[in-house]
mmCIF file of C-alpha atoms and ligand atoms in Angstrom:
data_model
loop_
_atom_site.group_PDB
_atom_site.id
_atom_site.type_symbol
_atom_site.label_atom_id
_atom_site.label_comp_id
_atom_site.label_asym_id
_atom_site.label_seq_id
_atom_site.Cartn_x
_atom_site.Cartn_y
_atom_site.Cartn_z
ATOM 1 C CA MET A 108 -5.166 7.447 40.894
ATOM 2 C CA SER A 109 -2.578 9.780 41.167
ATOM 3 C CA GLU A 110 -1.880 12.666 38.122
ATOM 4 C CA ASP A 111 0.405 10.320 37.286
ATOM 5 C CA LYS A 112 -1.351 7.702 36.834
ATOM 6 C CA ASN A 113 -4.223 9.388 35.048
ATOM 7 C CA ALA A 114 -2.038 11.097 32.522
ATOM 8 C CA TYR A 115 -0.454 7.566 31.844
ATOM 9 C CA ALA A 116 -4.216 6.242 31.477
ATOM 10 C CA ALA A 117 -4.833 9.020 29.265
ATOM 11 C CA LEU A 118 -2.145 8.252 27.220
ATOM 12 C CA ALA A 119 -2.141 4.746 26.777
ATOM 13 C CA TRP A 120 -6.007 5.042 25.892
ATOM 14 C CA GLN A 121 -4.911 7.178 23.044
ATOM 15 C CA VAL A 122 -2.209 4.753 22.060
ATOM 16 C CA GLU A 123 -4.848 1.865 21.982
ATOM 17 C CA ALA A 124 -7.353 3.960 19.798
ATOM 18 C CA GLY A 125 -4.124 4.118 16.991
ATOM 19 C CA ALA A 126 -2.388 7.268 17.777
ATOM 20 C CA ASP A 127 1.094 6.726 17.851
ATOM 21 C CA GLU A 128 2.169 10.155 16.798
ATOM 22 C CA ALA A 129 2.557 12.909 19.191
ATOM 23 C CA ILE A 130 3.758 16.255 17.283
ATOM 24 C CA LEU A 131 4.648 16.604 13.382
ATOM 25 C CA ASN A 132 7.140 18.901 11.388
ATOM 26 C CA GLU A 133 4.516 21.149 10.533
ATOM 27 C CA ALA A 134 1.084 21.966 11.995
ATOM 28 C CA ARG A 135 -1.871 20.546 10.242
ATOM 29 C CA LYS A 136 -5.306 22.722 10.204
ATOM 30 C CA ARG A 137 -7.094 19.246 9.636
ATOM 31 C CA PHE A 138 -10.486 20.659 10.202
ATOM 32 C CA LEU A 139 -10.037 23.887 8.445
ATOM 33 C CA LYS A 140 -13.403 25.557 7.297
ATOM 34 C CA PRO A 141 -13.368 25.804 3.680
ATOM 35 C CA GLU A 142 -13.987 28.162 1.378
ATOM 36 C CA PRO A 143 -17.041 27.523 -0.840
ATOM 37 C CA ALA A 144 -15.277 27.183 -4.409
ATOM 38 C CA ALA A 145 -16.173 25.818 -7.873
ATOM 39 C CA LYS A 146 -17.146 22.241 -8.232
ATOM 40 C CA PRO A 147 -13.284 20.657 -8.931
ATOM 41 C CA ALA A 148 -12.531 18.527 -11.560
ATOM 42 C CA PRO A 149 -13.184 14.529 -11.038
ATOM 43 C CA GLY A 150 -10.836 13.174 -8.075
ATOM 44 C CA ILE A 151 -8.576 15.882 -8.388
ATOM 45 C CA SER A 152 -8.163 18.645 -5.380
ATOM 46 C CA THR A 153 -8.662 22.496 -6.651
ATOM 47 C CA ALA A 154 -9.922 22.878 -3.240
ATOM 48 C CA THR A 155 -6.774 22.900 -0.747
ATOM 49 C CA THR A 156 -4.721 25.158 0.604
ATOM 50 C CA ALA A 157 -1.106 25.474 0.594
ATOM 51 C CA ALA A 158 0.973 22.591 -0.725
ATOM 52 C CA LYS A 159 3.743 20.890 0.638
ATOM 53 C CA THR A 160 6.703 19.278 -0.711
ATOM 54 C CA THR A 161 7.100 15.503 0.461
ATOM 55 C CA ALA A 162 9.894 12.849 1.476
ATOM 56 C CA THR A 163 9.615 11.975 -2.222
ATOM 57 C CA GLY A 164 9.498 15.471 -3.607
ATOM 58 C CA SER A 165 6.277 15.754 -4.653
ATOM 59 C CA LYS A 166 4.200 18.784 -3.907
ATOM 60 C CA ARG A 167 0.814 17.513 -2.143
ATOM 61 C CA SER A 168 -2.362 19.764 -0.375
ATOM 62 C CA ALA A 169 -1.262 20.028 3.274
ATOM 63 C CA SER A 170 -4.766 20.743 4.458
ATOM 64 C CA VAL A 171 -8.014 18.722 3.460
ATOM 65 C CA PRO A 172 -9.994 18.843 0.740
ATOM 66 C CA LEU A 173 -12.774 21.042 -0.089
ATOM 67 C CA HIS A 174 -14.862 18.628 -1.271
ATOM 68 C CA MET A 175 -14.670 14.583 -0.802
ATOM 69 C CA GLU A 176 -16.221 12.232 -3.129
ATOM 70 C CA ALA A 177 -18.211 9.834 -1.995
ATOM 71 C CA PRO A 178 -16.254 6.104 -2.361
ATOM 72 C CA ASP A 179 -17.915 5.018 -5.850
ATOM 73 C CA GLU A 180 -17.517 8.164 -7.400
ATOM 74 C CA ALA A 181 -14.014 8.272 -6.213
ATOM 75 C CA ALA A 182 -13.630 5.042 -7.667
ATOM 76 C CA LYS A 183 -14.605 6.074 -10.853
ATOM 77 C CA SER A 184 -12.473 9.231 -10.519
ATOM 78 C CA ALA A 185 -9.743 7.069 -9.581
ATOM 79 C CA ALA A 186 -9.973 4.852 -12.898
ATOM 80 C CA ALA A 187 -10.368 7.523 -15.223
ATOM 81 C CA LEU A 188 -7.326 9.135 -14.310
ATOM 82 C CA ALA A 189 -5.477 5.566 -13.957
ATOM 83 C CA ALA A 190 -6.593 4.665 -17.445
ATOM 84 C CA ALA A 191 -5.308 8.222 -18.893
ATOM 85 C CA CYS A 192 -1.177 7.292 -17.383
ATOM 86 C CA ASN A 193 1.414 5.588 -20.071
ATOM 87 C CA THR A 194 4.073 5.681 -17.859
ATOM 88 C CA LEU A 195 4.499 5.228 -14.154
ATOM 89 C CA ASP A 196 5.517 8.711 -13.501
ATOM 90 C CA GLU A 197 2.226 9.801 -14.910
ATOM 91 C CA LEU A 198 0.440 7.372 -12.421
ATOM 92 C CA ARG A 199 2.347 8.144 -9.589
ATOM 93 C CA ASP A 200 1.573 12.206 -10.394
ATOM 94 C CA ALA A 201 -2.124 11.338 -11.066
ATOM 95 C CA MET A 202 -2.261 9.410 -7.864
ATOM 96 C CA ALA A 203 -0.507 12.206 -5.984
ATOM 97 C CA GLY A 204 -2.460 14.752 -6.638
ATOM 98 C CA PHE A 205 -6.124 12.721 -6.395
ATOM 99 C CA ASP A 206 -8.130 13.158 -3.268
ATOM 100 C CA GLY A 207 -10.936 10.813 -3.101
ATOM 101 C CA CYS A 208 -9.586 9.095 -0.724
ATOM 102 C CA ALA A 209 -9.532 10.502 2.914
ATOM 103 C CA LEU A 210 -6.408 8.581 4.136
ATOM 104 C CA LYS A 211 -4.235 11.084 2.025
ATOM 105 C CA ASN A 212 -5.371 13.609 4.710
ATOM 106 C CA THR A 213 -4.096 11.830 7.640
ATOM 107 C CA ALA A 214 -0.643 11.048 5.920
ATOM 108 C CA MET A 215 2.407 12.469 5.228
ATOM 109 C CA ASN A 216 3.663 10.956 2.136
ATOM 110 C CA LEU A 217 2.671 8.759 -1.128
ATOM 111 C CA VAL A 218 3.897 5.564 -1.177
ATOM 112 C CA PHE A 219 4.438 4.816 -4.677
ATOM 113 C CA GLY A 220 6.718 1.656 -5.040
ATOM 114 C CA ASP A 221 10.230 0.935 -5.039
ATOM 115 C CA GLY A 222 12.828 -1.013 -6.997
ATOM 116 C CA ASN A 223 13.105 -2.293 -10.424
ATOM 117 C CA PRO A 224 10.271 -1.921 -12.183
ATOM 118 C CA GLY A 225 11.943 -3.549 -15.620
ATOM 119 C CA SER A 226 12.635 -7.059 -13.350
ATOM 120 C CA GLY A 227 9.878 -8.959 -14.249
ATOM 121 C CA LEU A 228 8.844 -9.572 -10.523
ATOM 122 C CA MET A 229 6.789 -7.243 -8.598
ATOM 123 C CA PHE A 230 5.398 -7.844 -4.758
ATOM 124 C CA VAL A 231 2.152 -6.210 -3.939
ATOM 125 C CA GLY A 232 1.057 -5.123 0.015
ATOM 126 C CA GLU A 233 -1.000 -3.926 1.690
ATOM 127 C CA ALA A 234 -0.066 -0.457 3.176
ATOM 128 C CA PRO A 235 2.475 1.944 4.304
ATOM 129 C CA GLY A 236 3.167 1.705 7.928
ATOM 130 C CA ALA A 237 4.763 4.585 9.915
ATOM 131 C CA ASP A 238 8.325 4.097 8.290
ATOM 132 C CA GLU A 239 7.341 4.092 5.074
ATOM 133 C CA ASP A 240 5.135 7.079 5.466
ATOM 134 C CA ARG A 241 8.103 9.299 6.904
ATOM 135 C CA GLU A 242 9.668 8.218 3.800
ATOM 136 C CA GLY A 243 7.801 8.032 1.101
ATOM 137 C CA LYS A 244 9.006 4.518 0.030
ATOM 138 C CA PRO A 245 7.030 0.587 0.726
ATOM 139 C CA PHE A 246 8.490 -1.383 2.968
ATOM 140 C CA VAL A 247 11.090 0.262 4.660
ATOM 141 C CA GLY A 248 10.929 -0.578 8.336
ATOM 142 C CA VAL A 249 10.866 -4.313 10.240
ATOM 143 C CA SER A 250 8.382 -5.719 7.426
ATOM 144 C CA GLY A 251 10.315 -4.575 4.444
ATOM 145 C CA GLN A 252 14.000 -6.025 6.235
ATOM 146 C CA MET A 253 11.874 -9.103 6.494
ATOM 147 C CA LEU A 254 10.896 -8.668 2.875
ATOM 148 C CA ASP A 255 13.927 -7.958 1.949
ATOM 149 C CA ARG A 256 14.895 -11.501 3.527
ATOM 150 C CA MET A 257 12.592 -12.842 1.813
ATOM 151 C CA ILE A 258 13.594 -11.606 -1.898
ATOM 152 C CA GLY A 259 17.077 -12.728 -0.391
ATOM 153 C CA ALA A 260 15.974 -16.287 -0.487
ATOM 154 C CA ILE A 261 15.582 -16.273 -4.041
ATOM 155 C CA ASN A 262 19.154 -14.153 -4.872
ATOM 156 C CA ARG A 263 17.005 -11.280 -5.370
ATOM 157 C CA ASP A 264 17.152 -7.271 -3.955
ATOM 158 C CA ARG A 265 15.334 -4.419 -4.611
ATOM 159 C CA THR A 266 17.837 -4.023 -8.192
ATOM 160 C CA SER A 267 15.835 -7.327 -9.054
ATOM 161 C CA ALA A 268 12.483 -6.834 -7.864
ATOM 162 C CA TYR A 269 9.604 -3.972 -7.686
ATOM 163 C CA ILE A 270 7.456 -3.227 -4.720
ATOM 164 C CA THR A 271 4.419 -2.133 -4.132
ATOM 165 C CA ASN A 272 0.995 -1.719 -1.879
ATOM 166 C CA MET A 273 -2.716 -1.799 -2.294
ATOM 167 C CA ILE A 274 -2.737 1.605 -0.564
ATOM 168 C CA PRO A 275 -0.644 4.388 -1.460
ATOM 169 C CA TRP A 276 -1.011 5.959 1.914
ATOM 170 C CA ARG A 277 -1.071 5.047 5.608
ATOM 171 C CA PRO A 278 -4.162 4.176 7.383
ATOM 172 C CA PRO A 279 -3.644 5.858 10.573
ATOM 173 C CA GLY A 280 -2.897 3.972 13.328
ATOM 174 C CA ASN A 281 -1.602 1.128 11.182
ATOM 175 C CA ARG A 282 -5.274 -0.200 10.729
ATOM 176 C CA ASN A 283 -6.048 -2.653 7.924
ATOM 177 C CA PRO A 284 -7.521 -0.398 5.005
ATOM 178 C CA ASP A 285 -11.112 -0.569 4.956
ATOM 179 C CA PRO A 286 -13.187 -1.593 1.982
ATOM 180 C CA SER A 287 -14.115 1.342 0.720
ATOM 181 C CA GLU A 288 -10.544 2.551 0.901
ATOM 182 C CA LEU A 289 -9.468 -0.547 -1.251
ATOM 183 C CA MET A 290 -11.963 0.105 -3.092
ATOM 184 C CA VAL A 291 -11.234 3.779 -4.506
ATOM 185 C CA CYS A 292 -7.591 2.885 -4.539
ATOM 186 C CA LEU A 293 -8.000 -0.146 -6.815
ATOM 187 C CA PRO A 294 -7.798 1.038 -10.347
ATOM 188 C CA PHE A 295 -4.200 2.427 -9.064
ATOM 189 C CA ILE A 296 -2.833 -0.651 -8.425
ATOM 190 C CA ARG A 297 -4.505 -2.171 -11.463
ATOM 191 C CA ARG A 298 -2.888 0.480 -13.469
ATOM 192 C CA HIS A 299 0.290 0.091 -11.798
ATOM 193 C CA ILE A 300 0.571 -3.579 -12.483
ATOM 194 C CA GLU A 301 -0.126 -2.946 -16.042
ATOM 195 C CA LEU A 302 2.099 -0.362 -16.278
ATOM 196 C CA VAL A 303 4.991 -1.951 -14.634
ATOM 197 C CA ALA A 304 3.813 -5.360 -16.772
ATOM 198 C CA PRO A 305 5.869 -7.958 -14.599
ATOM 199 C CA LYS A 306 6.089 -11.898 -15.583
ATOM 200 C CA VAL A 307 5.014 -12.777 -12.212
ATOM 201 C CA LEU A 308 3.484 -11.017 -9.473
ATOM 202 C CA VAL A 309 3.594 -11.933 -5.670
ATOM 203 C CA LEU A 310 0.648 -10.805 -3.721
ATOM 204 C CA THR A 311 1.611 -10.400 0.255
ATOM 205 C CA GLY A 312 -0.781 -10.967 2.907
ATOM 206 C CA GLY A 313 -4.773 -11.367 3.000
ATOM 207 C CA VAL A 314 -5.417 -8.038 2.206
ATOM 208 C CA ALA A 315 -3.635 -8.172 -1.511
ATOM 209 C CA ALA A 316 -4.331 -11.680 -2.430
ATOM 210 C CA LYS A 317 -8.276 -11.427 -1.869
ATOM 211 C CA THR A 318 -8.797 -8.109 -3.298
ATOM 212 C CA MET A 319 -6.568 -8.999 -6.434
ATOM 213 C CA LEU A 320 -7.684 -12.333 -7.151
ATOM 214 C CA LYS A 321 -11.524 -11.220 -6.299
ATOM 215 C CA THR A 322 -12.073 -14.082 -3.842
ATOM 216 C CA LYS A 323 -13.351 -14.126 -0.295
ATOM 217 C CA VAL A 324 -11.037 -17.470 0.215
ATOM 218 C CA GLY A 325 -8.533 -16.737 2.965
ATOM 219 C CA ILE A 326 -4.789 -16.648 2.461
ATOM 220 C CA THR A 327 -3.909 -19.674 4.438
ATOM 221 C CA ARG A 328 -5.706 -21.601 1.483
ATOM 222 C CA LEU A 329 -4.578 -19.351 -1.599
ATOM 223 C CA ARG A 330 -0.665 -19.250 -0.110
ATOM 224 C CA GLY A 331 1.747 -21.519 -2.106
ATOM 225 C CA LYS A 332 -0.620 -21.873 -5.128
ATOM 226 C CA TRP A 333 -0.375 -19.788 -8.091
ATOM 227 C CA HIS A 334 -3.105 -17.868 -9.385
ATOM 228 C CA THR A 335 -4.289 -16.180 -12.426
ATOM 229 C CA TYR A 336 -4.203 -12.224 -12.712
ATOM 230 C CA ASP A 337 -5.881 -11.273 -15.545
ATOM 231 C CA THR A 338 -4.985 -7.905 -17.279
ATOM 232 C CA GLU A 339 -6.047 -6.204 -20.234
ATOM 233 C CA ALA A 340 -2.957 -7.003 -22.064
ATOM 234 C CA GLY A 341 -3.081 -10.643 -20.941
ATOM 235 C CA PRO A 342 -2.620 -13.365 -17.501
ATOM 236 C CA ILE A 343 -0.177 -12.967 -15.134
ATOM 237 C CA PRO A 344 0.585 -15.529 -12.702
ATOM 238 C CA ALA A 345 0.350 -14.774 -9.200
ATOM 239 C CA LEU A 346 1.504 -16.385 -6.114
ATOM 240 C CA ALA A 347 -0.431 -15.341 -2.947
ATOM 241 C CA MET A 348 2.349 -15.151 0.114
ATOM 242 C CA TYR A 349 1.713 -15.246 3.786
ATOM 243 C CA HIS A 350 2.651 -10.943 4.947
ATOM 244 C CA PRO A 351 6.625 -10.875 6.537
ATOM 245 C CA ALA A 352 4.631 -8.773 9.220
ATOM 246 C CA TYR A 353 2.631 -12.182 9.524
ATOM 247 C CA LEU A 354 5.842 -14.051 9.516
ATOM 248 C CA LEU A 355 7.888 -11.705 12.279
ATOM 249 C CA ARG A 356 4.712 -12.448 14.689
ATOM 250 C CA GLN A 357 4.295 -16.159 13.353
ATOM 251 C CA PRO A 358 7.966 -17.305 13.065
ATOM 252 C CA ALA A 359 6.952 -21.220 12.462
ATOM 253 C CA GLN A 360 5.319 -20.065 9.680
ATOM 254 C CA LYS A 361 7.962 -19.234 7.544
ATOM 255 C CA ARG A 362 8.722 -22.598 6.602
ATOM 256 C CA LEU A 363 5.791 -22.558 4.290
ATOM 257 C CA ALA A 364 6.920 -19.120 3.414
ATOM 258 C CA TRP A 365 10.319 -20.919 1.976
ATOM 259 C CA GLN A 366 8.495 -23.208 0.469
ATOM 260 C CA ASP A 367 6.335 -20.395 -1.454
ATOM 261 C CA LEU A 368 9.852 -18.463 -2.407
ATOM 262 C CA LEU A 369 10.848 -22.210 -3.988
ATOM 263 C CA ARG A 370 8.236 -22.049 -6.111
ATOM 264 C CA LEU A 371 8.260 -18.890 -6.655
ATOM 265 C CA GLU A 372 12.459 -19.146 -7.935
ATOM 266 C CA GLU A 373 11.224 -22.668 -9.831
ATOM 267 C CA LYS A 374 8.362 -19.852 -11.637
ATOM 268 C CA LEU A 375 11.426 -17.138 -13.086
ATOM 269 C CA THR A 376 13.489 -19.790 -14.129
ATOM 270 C CA GLU A 377 10.828 -21.755 -16.104
ATOM 271 C CA LEU A 378 10.113 -18.215 -17.433
ATOM 272 C CA GLY A 379 12.958 -17.050 -17.672
HETATM 273 N N1 URA B 857 3.501 -3.488 5.144
HETATM 274 C C1 URA B 857 2.917 -3.330 4.220
HETATM 275 O O1 URA B 857 1.882 -3.967 3.583
HETATM 276 N N2 URA B 857 3.603 -2.148 3.306
HETATM 277 C C2 URA B 857 4.436 -1.668 3.642
HETATM 278 O O2 URA B 857 5.046 -0.860 2.886
HETATM 279 C C3 URA B 857 5.004 -1.474 4.576
HETATM 280 C C4 URA B 857 4.555 -3.007 5.867
#
């Protein structure tokens, strides 16, 4: 093999393994050896070095936390933090300060939410991709354009819908979030939904639908039906739909998605 071919094969191998960015604006000391320190408060990092300002203006640690909790401990810490939040701003700050999810270490930004939390309509996706990570906003890449078209089909836009994700940090290489990452972040999305208190919840894709509806049933069977999502304040009607990224890969399924959107519009009209 020529040197060029070797270099190309090495690059292709890295892309296959999930590497999709070669450089960052700032060097990141991912494997920094930590200094011993006092045990931090649950889930909150006191054990990081320099803070950096992210695209969304929130400060976050620029290096690996000293102390990484086990996922079940981290989920408990997340639950305690989430329960103490009474506004979306408090929740965003609590999530920005939480170091119990390893995805934060490789993400550039916390991706919290976008749109109008008072609109009565809330979409929950899976996790940010590269564009969302860069901008610190959910659904701003090609999937986001598709989601905007879906929302547009029921005569709404981001001023009349609210959008967030199950996971607020980008999984490296856009892999699916794993079950322990979902478990750790679940208290945050649950509190997020409670604070937004939408009239209607839309769960886009199998990960959001199965996790929030606590079922192993696949999205093909869940979609297009009304389910109930229970909160402390009462039940919220929840519609499962195909994820916009899936519709981009399988355009023939848009027919079903558009039927689901009609169902959604009907429900919104009914609820006023
Ligand atoms: N896919 C998601 O599920 N969420 C985003 O924010 C972007 C793509």
